Amino acid sequence: MRTFLFVLSKHNEDIRCLTTLSHFGFECLPTQLVNKSIQKGFSFNILCVGETGIGKSTLINTLFNTNMKENKTSHFYSKVGLKVKTYELQERNIPLKLTVVKTVGYGDQINKESSYQPVVEYLDAQFEAYLQEELKIKRSLVDYHDSRIHVCLYFIAPTGHSLKSLDLLTMKNIDRRVNIIPLIAKADSLSKMDLQKFKSNIMSELVSNGIQIYQFPIDEEDDDNSQCLLPFAVVGSMEEVKVGKRMVKGRHYPWGVLQVENENHCDFVKLRDLLLCTNMEDLKDQTHTQHYECYRSSRLQKLGFNDTGPNNQPVSFQEMYEAKRQEFHGQCLREEEELKQTFMLRVKEKELTFKDAEKELQDKFEHLKRIQQEEILKLEEERRKLEEQIIDFYKTKTASETSQAQVCANVKKDKDRKK
């Protein structure tokens, strides 16, 4: 039987020290968590924002040592879009579900004012989907595929001067929604002196414009300050080139070979270590505890939920929900009454309109009836006159025939006399 002994501290009676007399086994808790996590698997979501052809796909392939074959993107998109791809990766029996979201047609339009809008809408949509899953009565967060973006790799064109207005506008609108890590893409196109000056200009512009980028956790054992390396000057390549007697990933130029994994040539190794080996879990924690919580609190406040009541007294979610339900019920009743009143007014207006139309039709009917009666009287008068004319005609005809017969008789008498 395992036994243990409690010893009260002399300095503070509230603190109890546990002196173990045998092995308990809770030292295996980390191992249990590791085994459970390995069985469940890990997920990581990356957003790549940058112009077409700046090297987003190449860098992702180099980071994860994969060949994610994709069709080449055109420069002739009427608006900015997003391409979402999910990959199942495995390294030493550790599974990773990697979701890569890349911008399509970013910066190719003449009017670039709203180029950042699809990115903002996508980030908010993932937060909203997770919030809706949380608010369900029967939640399935264990099996839920968390699509919230954990890090945004923002690709900066190697101009050597300063950030473009589109870069500043986009990062200003997404810095509250995602962890931003700025990268200078195709850094081999700049000399070391120009590269350092370009880095300094970028950081000063980010600070002056109040743009928040991801702050790497300070490691006391690490002498190098990771934050000083920002923005990372990176070069991506899956091409194998020969350097001495070994093959390395790099790019072959007339002046020599650029090695991707050589820290003297670029910051690729630093980016890979800080992004995947050291701070992947911190990026996920920052996404949940900072960016998602900010969105969640703002969203619930817009819906009318607060942690305090009218008297600044703490209230439970149930009380707030009941109050909102009562408020919504009262609002529905008020709107229903308003709709009834509006309906009655419209019915009365229609009745008045119909009455006016009916009166107008009645007046028109009476007018037509009078006209018809007048026409009938006129026709009766004309018929009477025509009948009188017919009678006079027959009288005249009869008188004419009578006189003609008399004349004929007189003529005949005259003839008879002469004989």
GROMACS .gro file of C-alpha atoms in nm:
model
  419
    1MET     CA    1   0.000   0.000   0.000
    2ARG     CA    2   0.125   0.347  -0.087
    3THR     CA    3   0.138   0.590   0.204
    4PHE     CA    4   0.209   0.962   0.231
    5LEU     CA    5   0.259   1.215   0.508
    6PHE     CA    6   0.139   1.578   0.537
    7VAL     CA    7   0.378   1.817   0.714
    8LEU     CA    8   0.260   2.166   0.823
    9SER     CA    9   0.500   2.445   0.746
   10LYS     CA   10   0.622   2.645   1.043
   11HIS     CA   11   0.621   2.972   0.849
   12ASN     CA   12   0.270   2.954   0.710
   13GLU     CA   13   0.001   2.722   0.842
   14ASP     CA   14  -0.201   2.762   0.519
   15ILE     CA   15   0.071   2.597   0.310
   16ARG     CA   16   0.090   2.220   0.331
   17CYS     CA   17   0.398   2.038   0.209
   18LEU     CA   18   0.358   1.685   0.081
   19THR     CA   19   0.640   1.447   0.168
   20THR     CA   20   0.617   1.134  -0.043
   21LEU     CA   21   0.725   0.804   0.106
   22SER     CA   22   0.687   0.612  -0.221
   23HIS     CA   23   0.626   0.654  -0.593
   24PHE     CA   24   0.289   0.803  -0.695
   25GLY     CA   25   0.316   0.812  -1.072
   26PHE     CA   26   0.180   1.161  -1.158
   27GLU     CA   27   0.521   1.236  -1.305
   28CYS     CA   28   0.390   1.046  -1.606
   29LEU     CA   29   0.125   1.310  -1.676
   30PRO     CA   30   0.338   1.484  -1.945
   31THR     CA   31   0.386   1.148  -2.115
   32GLN     CA   32   0.010   1.092  -2.110
   33LEU     CA   33  -0.048   1.433  -2.268
   34VAL     CA   34   0.213   1.362  -2.534
   35ASN     CA   35   0.059   1.024  -2.622
   36LYS     CA   36  -0.290   1.172  -2.634
   37SER     CA   37  -0.176   1.461  -2.855
   38ILE     CA   38   0.004   1.225  -3.091
   39GLN     CA   39  -0.305   1.010  -3.126
   40LYS     CA   40  -0.526   1.313  -3.187
   41GLY     CA   41  -0.276   1.482  -3.419
   42PHE     CA   42  -0.187   1.846  -3.459
   43SER     CA   43  -0.315   2.120  -3.686
   44PHE     CA   44  -0.163   2.442  -3.805
   45ASN     CA   45  -0.315   2.708  -4.031
   46ILE     CA   46  -0.101   2.953  -4.228
   47LEU     CA   47  -0.215   3.256  -4.426
   48CYS     CA   48   0.021   3.376  -4.699
   49VAL     CA   49  -0.045   3.730  -4.818
   50GLY     CA   50   0.159   3.868  -5.105
   51GLU     CA   51   0.164   3.962  -5.468
   52THR     CA   52   0.139   3.705  -5.744
   53GLY     CA   53   0.473   3.541  -5.821
   54ILE     CA   54   0.647   3.663  -5.508
   55GLY     CA   55   0.730   3.308  -5.394
   56LYS     CA   56   0.455   3.207  -5.148
   57SER     CA   57   0.418   2.848  -5.270
   58THR     CA   58   0.792   2.798  -5.301
   59LEU     CA   59   0.855   2.910  -4.944
   60ILE     CA   60   0.581   2.683  -4.804
   61ASN     CA   61   0.725   2.388  -4.996
   62THR     CA   62   1.073   2.468  -4.861
   63LEU     CA   63   0.947   2.511  -4.503
   64PHE     CA   64   0.778   2.172  -4.492
   65ASN     CA   65   1.010   1.998  -4.738
   66THR     CA   66   0.721   1.897  -4.960
   67ASN     CA   67   0.620   1.945  -5.319
   68MET     CA   68   0.264   2.076  -5.316
   69LYS     CA   69   0.199   2.086  -5.688
   70GLU     CA   70  -0.022   2.376  -5.787
   71ASN     CA   71  -0.114   2.548  -6.109
   72LYS     CA   72   0.052   2.878  -6.182
   73THR     CA   73  -0.155   3.178  -6.087
   74SER     CA   74  -0.249   3.440  -6.342
   75HIS     CA   75  -0.199   3.815  -6.297
   76PHE     CA   76  -0.533   3.899  -6.456
   77TYR     CA   77  -0.786   3.863  -6.175
   78SER     CA   78  -1.057   4.126  -6.149
   79LYS     CA   79  -1.057   4.099  -5.770
   80VAL     CA   80  -0.859   3.944  -5.488
   81GLY     CA   81  -0.943   3.585  -5.395
   82LEU     CA   82  -0.823   3.320  -5.152
   83LYS     CA   83  -0.709   2.967  -5.227
   84VAL     CA   84  -0.744   2.720  -4.937
   85LYS     CA   85  -0.559   2.387  -4.939
   86THR     CA   86  -0.530   2.129  -4.657
   87TYR     CA   87  -0.247   1.875  -4.647
   88GLU     CA   88  -0.188   1.571  -4.426
   89LEU     CA   89   0.182   1.567  -4.330
   90GLN     CA   90   0.377   1.330  -4.110
   91GLU     CA   91   0.723   1.359  -3.956
   92ARG     CA   92   0.858   1.076  -3.736
   93ASN     CA   93   0.505   0.943  -3.676
   94ILE     CA   94   0.383   1.292  -3.572
   95PRO     CA   95   0.077   1.380  -3.787
   96LEU     CA   96   0.012   1.741  -3.883
   97LYS     CA   97  -0.293   1.875  -4.066
   98LEU     CA   98  -0.158   2.180  -4.245
   99THR     CA   99  -0.397   2.432  -4.397
  100VAL     CA  100  -0.242   2.690  -4.628
  101VAL     CA  101  -0.448   2.991  -4.737
  102LYS     CA  102  -0.293   3.200  -5.012
  103THR     CA  103  -0.408   3.522  -5.175
  104VAL     CA  104  -0.481   3.515  -5.548
  105GLY     CA  105  -0.455   3.831  -5.757
  106TYR     CA  106  -0.340   4.038  -5.460
  107GLY     CA  107  -0.212   4.378  -5.577
  108ASP     CA  108  -0.288   4.312  -5.946
  109GLN     CA  109  -0.587   4.546  -5.972
  110ILE     CA  110  -0.568   4.911  -6.072
  111ASN     CA  111  -0.779   5.014  -5.774
  112LYS     CA  112  -0.617   4.846  -5.471
  113GLU     CA  113  -0.816   5.020  -5.195
  114SER     CA  114  -1.031   4.717  -5.114
  115SER     CA  115  -0.771   4.446  -5.181
  116TYR     CA  116  -0.746   4.367  -4.810
  117GLN     CA  117  -1.122   4.318  -4.767
  118PRO     CA  118  -1.138   3.946  -4.871
  119VAL     CA  119  -0.858   3.869  -4.623
  120VAL     CA  120  -1.042   4.044  -4.338
  121GLU     CA  121  -1.369   3.873  -4.428
  122TYR     CA  122  -1.202   3.530  -4.431
  123LEU     CA  123  -1.038   3.583  -4.091
  124ASP     CA  124  -1.366   3.699  -3.937
  125ALA     CA  125  -1.555   3.411  -4.099
  126GLN     CA  126  -1.329   3.154  -3.929
  127PHE     CA  127  -1.374   3.327  -3.591
  128GLU     CA  128  -1.750   3.335  -3.644
  129ALA     CA  129  -1.761   2.965  -3.734
  130TYR     CA  130  -1.572   2.873  -3.416
  131LEU     CA  131  -1.796   3.102  -3.206
  132GLN     CA  132  -2.111   2.944  -3.350
  133GLU     CA  133  -1.971   2.599  -3.265
  134GLU     CA  134  -1.903   2.715  -2.909
  135LEU     CA  135  -2.255   2.851  -2.867
  136LYS     CA  136  -2.422   2.524  -2.972
  137ILE     CA  137  -2.601   2.322  -2.708
  138LYS     CA  138  -2.438   2.002  -2.834
  139ARG     CA  139  -2.082   2.101  -2.913
  140SER     CA  140  -1.824   1.885  -3.086
  141LEU     CA  141  -1.510   2.092  -3.039
  142VAL     CA  142  -1.302   1.776  -3.003
  143ASP     CA  143  -1.379   1.666  -3.358
  144TYR     CA  144  -1.421   2.022  -3.490
  145HIS     CA  145  -1.164   2.126  -3.751
  146ASP     CA  146  -1.036   2.457  -3.621
  147SER     CA  147  -0.985   2.673  -3.930
  148ARG     CA  148  -0.877   2.988  -3.744
  149ILE     CA  149  -0.556   3.127  -3.891
  150HIS     CA  150  -0.263   3.091  -3.652
  151VAL     CA  151  -0.007   3.298  -3.839
  152CYS     CA  152   0.004   3.532  -4.137
  153LEU     CA  153   0.323   3.532  -4.339
  154TYR     CA  154   0.316   3.871  -4.507
  155PHE     CA  155   0.543   3.876  -4.812
  156ILE     CA  156   0.704   4.213  -4.882
  157ALA     CA  157   0.843   4.287  -5.226
  158PRO     CA  158   1.222   4.348  -5.217
  159THR     CA  159   1.207   4.708  -5.339
  160GLY     CA  160   1.481   4.821  -5.102
  161HIS     CA  161   1.304   5.149  -5.022
  162SER     CA  162   0.993   5.126  -4.804
  163LEU     CA  163   0.659   4.954  -4.765
  164LYS     CA  164   0.388   5.010  -5.021
  165SER     CA  165   0.066   5.181  -4.915
  166LEU     CA  166  -0.120   4.853  -4.984
  167ASP     CA  167   0.110   4.670  -4.739
  168LEU     CA  168   0.046   4.926  -4.465
  169LEU     CA  169  -0.330   4.931  -4.528
  170THR     CA  170  -0.361   4.552  -4.523
  171MET     CA  171  -0.148   4.494  -4.214
  172LYS     CA  172  -0.328   4.776  -4.031
  173ASN     CA  173  -0.663   4.603  -4.092
  174ILE     CA  174  -0.557   4.249  -3.999
  175ASP     CA  175  -0.310   4.302  -3.711
  176ARG     CA  176  -0.595   4.270  -3.455
  177ARG     CA  177  -0.713   3.947  -3.614
  178VAL     CA  178  -0.399   3.740  -3.673
  179ASN     CA  179  -0.034   3.702  -3.577
  180ILE     CA  180   0.165   3.881  -3.848
  181ILE     CA  181   0.521   3.783  -3.932
  182PRO     CA  182   0.660   4.009  -4.207
  183LEU     CA  183   0.896   3.853  -4.461
  184ILE     CA  184   1.115   4.009  -4.726
  185ALA     CA  185   1.063   3.775  -5.020
  186LYS     CA  186   1.338   3.698  -5.270
  187ALA     CA  187   1.589   3.863  -5.040
  188ASP     CA  188   1.876   3.749  -5.262
  189SER     CA  189   1.796   4.040  -5.493
  190LEU     CA  190   1.931   4.287  -5.234
  191SER     CA  191   2.284   4.338  -5.110
  192LYS     CA  192   2.356   4.292  -4.738
  193MET     CA  193   2.387   4.667  -4.680
  194ASP     CA  194   2.065   4.744  -4.868
  195LEU     CA  195   1.891   4.456  -4.690
  196GLN     CA  196   1.973   4.584  -4.343
  197LYS     CA  197   1.865   4.936  -4.438
  198PHE     CA  198   1.543   4.798  -4.587
  199LYS     CA  199   1.471   4.602  -4.268
  200SER     CA  200   1.524   4.914  -4.057
  201ASN     CA  201   1.292   5.119  -4.280
  202ILE     CA  202   1.019   4.854  -4.263
  203MET     CA  203   1.027   4.827  -3.884
  204SER     CA  204   1.025   5.204  -3.837
  205GLU     CA  205   0.725   5.234  -4.071
  206LEU     CA  206   0.538   4.959  -3.885
  207VAL     CA  207   0.600   5.134  -3.553
  208SER     CA  208   0.508   5.481  -3.683
  209ASN     CA  209   0.180   5.346  -3.827
  210GLY     CA  210   0.092   5.158  -3.508
  211ILE     CA  211   0.088   4.816  -3.674
  212GLN     CA  212   0.112   4.528  -3.427
  213ILE     CA  213   0.315   4.227  -3.538
  214TYR     CA  214   0.377   3.898  -3.361
  215GLN     CA  215   0.602   3.931  -3.055
  216PHE     CA  216   0.823   3.627  -3.013
  217PRO     CA  217   0.842   3.501  -2.654
  218ILE     CA  218   1.166   3.600  -2.482
  219ASP     CA  219   1.383   3.298  -2.414
  220GLU     CA  220   1.640   3.361  -2.141
  221GLU     CA  221   1.858   3.078  -2.269
  222ASP     CA  222   1.867   3.225  -2.618
  223ASP     CA  223   2.120   3.505  -2.646
  224ASP     CA  224   1.984   3.623  -2.981
  225ASN     CA  225   1.680   3.845  -2.973
  226SER     CA  226   1.444   3.698  -3.231
  227GLN     CA  227   1.252   4.023  -3.258
  228CYS     CA  228   1.563   4.197  -3.395
  229LEU     CA  229   1.562   3.967  -3.698
  230LEU     CA  230   1.225   4.098  -3.820
  231PRO     CA  231   1.137   4.118  -4.097
  232PHE     CA  232   1.291   3.787  -4.198
  233ALA     CA  233   1.484   3.799  -4.524
  234VAL     CA  234   1.396   3.466  -4.686
  235VAL     CA  235   1.469   3.275  -5.003
  236GLY     CA  236   1.282   2.959  -5.097
  237SER     CA  237   1.397   2.683  -5.327
  238MET     CA  238   1.342   2.310  -5.369
  239GLU     CA  239   1.624   2.283  -5.618
  240GLU     CA  240   1.922   2.070  -5.514
  241VAL     CA  241   2.259   2.226  -5.601
  242LYS     CA  242   2.607   2.087  -5.541
  243VAL     CA  243   2.835   2.271  -5.297
  244GLY     CA  244   3.166   2.096  -5.257
  245LYS     CA  245   3.086   1.730  -5.205
  246ARG     CA  246   2.730   1.769  -5.076
  247MET     CA  247   2.393   1.860  -5.220
  248VAL     CA  248   2.201   2.147  -5.060
  249LYS     CA  249   1.882   2.339  -5.132
  250GLY     CA  250   1.969   2.662  -5.302
  251ARG     CA  251   1.984   2.871  -5.615
  252HIS     CA  252   2.268   2.867  -5.863
  253TYR     CA  253   2.378   3.206  -6.000
  254PRO     CA  254   2.663   3.305  -6.228
  255TRP     CA  255   2.843   3.453  -5.930
  256GLY     CA  256   2.795   3.150  -5.708
  257VAL     CA  257   2.543   2.945  -5.510
  258LEU     CA  258   2.290   3.078  -5.259
  259GLN     CA  259   2.221   2.821  -4.990
  260VAL     CA  260   1.870   2.842  -4.844
  261GLU     CA  261   1.972   2.679  -4.515
  262ASN     CA  262   2.288   2.887  -4.471
  263GLU     CA  263   2.223   3.153  -4.205
  264ASN     CA  264   2.487   3.374  -4.362
  265HIS     CA  265   2.287   3.387  -4.684
  266CYS     CA  266   1.930   3.439  -4.555
  267ASP     CA  267   1.704   3.405  -4.250
  268PHE     CA  268   1.522   3.094  -4.368
  269VAL     CA  269   1.657   2.865  -4.094
  270LYS     CA  270   1.573   3.120  -3.824
  271LEU     CA  271   1.220   3.155  -3.960
  272ARG     CA  272   1.171   2.777  -3.974
  273ASP     CA  273   1.300   2.724  -3.621
  274LEU     CA  274   1.103   3.009  -3.468
  275LEU     CA  275   0.785   2.931  -3.663
  276LEU     CA  276   0.771   2.551  -3.644
  277CYS     CA  277   1.015   2.427  -3.381
  278THR     CA  278   0.982   2.687  -3.107
  279ASN     CA  279   0.665   2.898  -3.131
  280MET     CA  280   0.401   2.698  -3.317
  281GLU     CA  281   0.206   2.627  -2.996
  282ASP     CA  282   0.249   2.987  -2.880
  283LEU     CA  283   0.107   3.112  -3.211
  284LYS     CA  284  -0.197   2.890  -3.160
  285ASP     CA  285  -0.236   3.011  -2.801
  286GLN     CA  286  -0.209   3.375  -2.908
  287THR     CA  287  -0.471   3.315  -3.175
  288HIS     CA  288  -0.714   3.172  -2.921
  289THR     CA  289  -0.644   3.384  -2.612
  290GLN     CA  290  -0.586   3.719  -2.782
  291HIS     CA  291  -0.728   3.751  -3.133
  292TYR     CA  292  -1.025   3.517  -3.098
  293GLU     CA  293  -1.115   3.647  -2.751
  294CYS     CA  294  -1.107   4.003  -2.887
  295TYR     CA  295  -1.343   3.904  -3.169
  296ARG     CA  296  -1.565   3.702  -2.934
  297SER     CA  297  -1.605   3.981  -2.677
  298SER     CA  298  -1.674   4.237  -2.949
  299ARG     CA  299  -1.928   4.008  -3.116
  300LEU     CA  300  -2.113   3.930  -2.792
  301GLN     CA  301  -2.119   4.297  -2.694
  302LYS     CA  302  -2.277   4.380  -3.028
  303LEU     CA  303  -2.540   4.119  -2.951
  304GLY     CA  304  -2.605   4.299  -2.620
  305PHE     CA  305  -2.429   4.066  -2.373
  306ASN     CA  306  -2.218   4.210  -2.091
  307ASP     CA  307  -2.052   4.081  -1.776
  308THR     CA  308  -2.213   4.353  -1.564
  309GLY     CA  309  -2.568   4.473  -1.524
  310PRO     CA  310  -2.712   4.827  -1.518
  311ASN     CA  311  -2.570   4.886  -1.168
  312ASN     CA  312  -2.224   4.757  -1.262
  313GLN     CA  313  -2.300   4.441  -1.069
  314PRO     CA  314  -2.176   4.110  -1.211
  315VAL     CA  315  -2.446   3.907  -1.378
  316SER     CA  316  -2.445   3.550  -1.502
  317PHE     CA  317  -2.484   3.458  -1.866
  318GLN     CA  318  -2.820   3.298  -1.783
  319GLU     CA  319  -2.949   3.621  -1.628
  320MET     CA  320  -2.825   3.822  -1.923
  321TYR     CA  321  -2.983   3.573  -2.162
  322GLU     CA  322  -3.315   3.591  -1.977
  323ALA     CA  323  -3.303   3.971  -1.981
  324LYS     CA  324  -3.224   3.970  -2.354
  325ARG     CA  325  -3.503   3.718  -2.412
  326GLN     CA  326  -3.752   3.939  -2.229
  327GLU     CA  327  -3.626   4.243  -2.415
  328PHE     CA  328  -3.653   4.061  -2.746
  329HIS     CA  329  -4.003   3.936  -2.657
  330GLY     CA  330  -4.112   4.291  -2.570
  331GLN     CA  331  -3.956   4.420  -2.889
  332CYS     CA  332  -4.142   4.156  -3.089
  333LEU     CA  333  -4.470   4.255  -2.924
  334ARG     CA  334  -4.405   4.622  -2.996
  335GLU     CA  335  -4.316   4.548  -3.356
  336GLU     CA  336  -4.625   4.327  -3.387
  337GLU     CA  337  -4.844   4.608  -3.251
  338GLU     CA  338  -4.678   4.856  -3.487
  339LEU     CA  339  -4.739   4.621  -3.777
  340LYS     CA  340  -5.103   4.586  -3.676
  341GLN     CA  341  -5.145   4.963  -3.655
  342THR     CA  342  -4.972   5.006  -3.988
  343PHE     CA  343  -5.191   4.734  -4.138
  344MET     CA  344  -5.510   4.899  -4.003
  345LEU     CA  345  -5.403   5.238  -4.138
  346ARG     CA  346  -5.334   5.087  -4.476
  347VAL     CA  347  -5.670   4.908  -4.471
  348LYS     CA  348  -5.846   5.235  -4.388
  349GLU     CA  349  -5.654   5.413  -4.661
  350LYS     CA  350  -5.753   5.141  -4.906
  351GLU     CA  351  -6.117   5.162  -4.793
  352LEU     CA  352  -6.118   5.538  -4.846
  353THR     CA  353  -5.957   5.488  -5.184
  354PHE     CA  354  -6.213   5.226  -5.279
  355LYS     CA  355  -6.500   5.450  -5.157
  356ASP     CA  356  -6.368   5.741  -5.361
  357ALA     CA  357  -6.334   5.514  -5.663
  358GLU     CA  358  -6.684   5.376  -5.603
  359LYS     CA  359  -6.831   5.728  -5.575
  360GLU     CA  360  -6.649   5.829  -5.890
  361LEU     CA  361  -6.784   5.525  -6.073
  362GLN     CA  362  -7.137   5.595  -5.939
  363ASP     CA  363  -7.121   5.957  -6.054
  364LYS     CA  364  -6.995   5.844  -6.390
  365PHE     CA  365  -7.275   5.588  -6.408
  366GLU     CA  366  -7.540   5.851  -6.323
  367HIS     CA  367  -7.392   6.085  -6.581
  368LEU     CA  368  -7.400   5.817  -6.848
  369LYS     CA  369  -7.753   5.725  -6.742
  370ARG     CA  370  -7.869   6.087  -6.784
  371ILE     CA  371  -7.704   6.106  -7.121
  372GLN     CA  372  -7.875   5.782  -7.219
  373GLN     CA  373  -8.215   5.912  -7.105
  374GLU     CA  374  -8.163   6.235  -7.300
  375GLU     CA  375  -8.070   6.033  -7.606
  376ILE     CA  376  -8.382   5.819  -7.560
  377LEU     CA  377  -8.602   6.132  -7.535
  378LYS     CA  378  -8.442   6.274  -7.846
  379LEU     CA  379  -8.500   5.953  -8.032
  380GLU     CA  380  -8.865   5.944  -7.914
  381GLU     CA  381  -8.915   6.302  -8.032
  382GLU     CA  382  -8.761   6.225  -8.369
  383ARG     CA  383  -8.977   5.913  -8.399
  384ARG     CA  384  -9.290   6.117  -8.318
  385LYS     CA  385  -9.198   6.380  -8.576
  386LEU     CA  386  -9.127   6.111  -8.832
  387GLU     CA  387  -9.466   5.950  -8.767
  388GLU     CA  388  -9.639   6.290  -8.812
  389GLN     CA  389  -9.452   6.340  -9.136
  390ILE     CA  390  -9.563   5.996  -9.252
  391ILE     CA  391  -9.928   6.077  -9.165
  392ASP     CA  392  -9.908   6.412  -9.347
  393PHE     CA  393  -9.752   6.234  -9.645
  394TYR     CA  394 -10.035   5.983  -9.666
  395LYS     CA  395 -10.293   6.263  -9.628
  396THR     CA  396 -10.127   6.459  -9.905
  397LYS     CA  397 -10.108   6.146 -10.117
  398THR     CA  398 -10.476   6.070 -10.060
  399ALA     CA  399 -10.579   6.430 -10.141
  400SER     CA  400 -10.364   6.420 -10.455
  401GLU     CA  401 -10.516   6.097 -10.572
  402THR     CA  402 -10.867   6.230 -10.503
  403SER     CA  403 -10.808   6.552 -10.698
  404GLN     CA  404 -10.649   6.360 -10.984
  405ALA     CA  405 -10.948   6.128 -11.004
  406GLN     CA  406 -11.183   6.425 -11.006
  407VAL     CA  407 -10.985   6.592 -11.286
  408CYS     CA  408 -10.999   6.272 -11.489
  409ALA     CA  409 -11.375   6.254 -11.435
  410ASN     CA  410 -11.424   6.614 -11.545
  411VAL     CA  411 -11.214   6.559 -11.858
  412LYS     CA  412 -11.422   6.255 -11.946
  413LYS     CA  413 -11.748   6.452 -11.903
  414ASP     CA  414 -11.616   6.725 -12.132
  415LYS     CA  415 -11.536   6.471 -12.399
  416ASP     CA  416 -11.878   6.318 -12.372
  417ARG     CA  417 -12.048   6.657 -12.410
  418LYS     CA  418 -11.857   6.743 -12.723
  419LYS     CA  419 -11.965   6.426 -12.884
   0.00000   0.00000   0.00000
